[in-house]
Tab-separated table of C-alpha atoms in Angstrom:
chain	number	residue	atom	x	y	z
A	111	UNK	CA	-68.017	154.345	29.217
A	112	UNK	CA	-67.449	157.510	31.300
A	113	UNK	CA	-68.437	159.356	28.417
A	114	UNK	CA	-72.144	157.636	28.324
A	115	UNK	CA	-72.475	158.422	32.075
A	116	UNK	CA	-72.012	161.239	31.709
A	117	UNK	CA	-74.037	162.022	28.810
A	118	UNK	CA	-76.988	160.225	30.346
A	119	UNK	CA	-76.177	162.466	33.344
A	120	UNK	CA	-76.507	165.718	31.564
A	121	UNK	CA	-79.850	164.366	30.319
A	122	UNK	CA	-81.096	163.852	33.467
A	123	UNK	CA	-80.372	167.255	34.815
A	124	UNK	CA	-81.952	168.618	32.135
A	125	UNK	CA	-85.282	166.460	31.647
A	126	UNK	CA	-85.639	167.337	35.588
A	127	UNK	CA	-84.966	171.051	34.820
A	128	UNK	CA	-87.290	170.864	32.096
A	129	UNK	CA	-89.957	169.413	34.710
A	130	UNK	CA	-89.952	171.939	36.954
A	131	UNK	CA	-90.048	174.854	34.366
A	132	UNK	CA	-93.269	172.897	33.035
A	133	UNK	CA	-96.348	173.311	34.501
A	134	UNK	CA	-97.817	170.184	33.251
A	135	UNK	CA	-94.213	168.325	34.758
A	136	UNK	CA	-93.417	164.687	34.134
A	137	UNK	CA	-95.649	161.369	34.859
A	138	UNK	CA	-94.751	159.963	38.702
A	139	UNK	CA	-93.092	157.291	37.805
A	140	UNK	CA	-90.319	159.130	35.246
A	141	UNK	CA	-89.888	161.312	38.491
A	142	UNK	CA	-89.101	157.990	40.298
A	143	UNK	CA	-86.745	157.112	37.753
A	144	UNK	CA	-84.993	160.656	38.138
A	145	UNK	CA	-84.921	160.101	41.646
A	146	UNK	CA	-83.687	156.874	41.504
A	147	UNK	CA	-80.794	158.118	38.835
A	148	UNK	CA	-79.860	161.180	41.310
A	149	UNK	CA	-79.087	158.544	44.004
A	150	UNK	CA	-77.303	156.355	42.115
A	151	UNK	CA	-74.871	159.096	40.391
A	152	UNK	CA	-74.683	160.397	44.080
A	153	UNK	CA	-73.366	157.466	45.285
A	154	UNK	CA	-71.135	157.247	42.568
A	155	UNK	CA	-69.667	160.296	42.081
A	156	UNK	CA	-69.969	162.043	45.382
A	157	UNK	CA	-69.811	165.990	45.136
């Protein structure tokens, strides 16, 4: 299980990197479900 978090975690922060390095960026809503994601994995694992 911690293993898949994590994994989808390290996806995340790389889609989003990947967005901002492209001009043409990701649709509104995927960026809603990034921010959403961020939150969440805030919450759970605070830094």
């Amino acid at each position: 299980m911690a293993k898949t978090v994590a994994l989808f975690f390290v996806l995340g922060l790389m889609v989003s990197c990947a967005s901002h390095h492209n001009d043409r960026g990701i649709s509104s809503v995927e960026e809603q479900k990034m921010e959403q994601r961020s939150q969440y994995y805030d919450r759970v694992y605070p830094r």
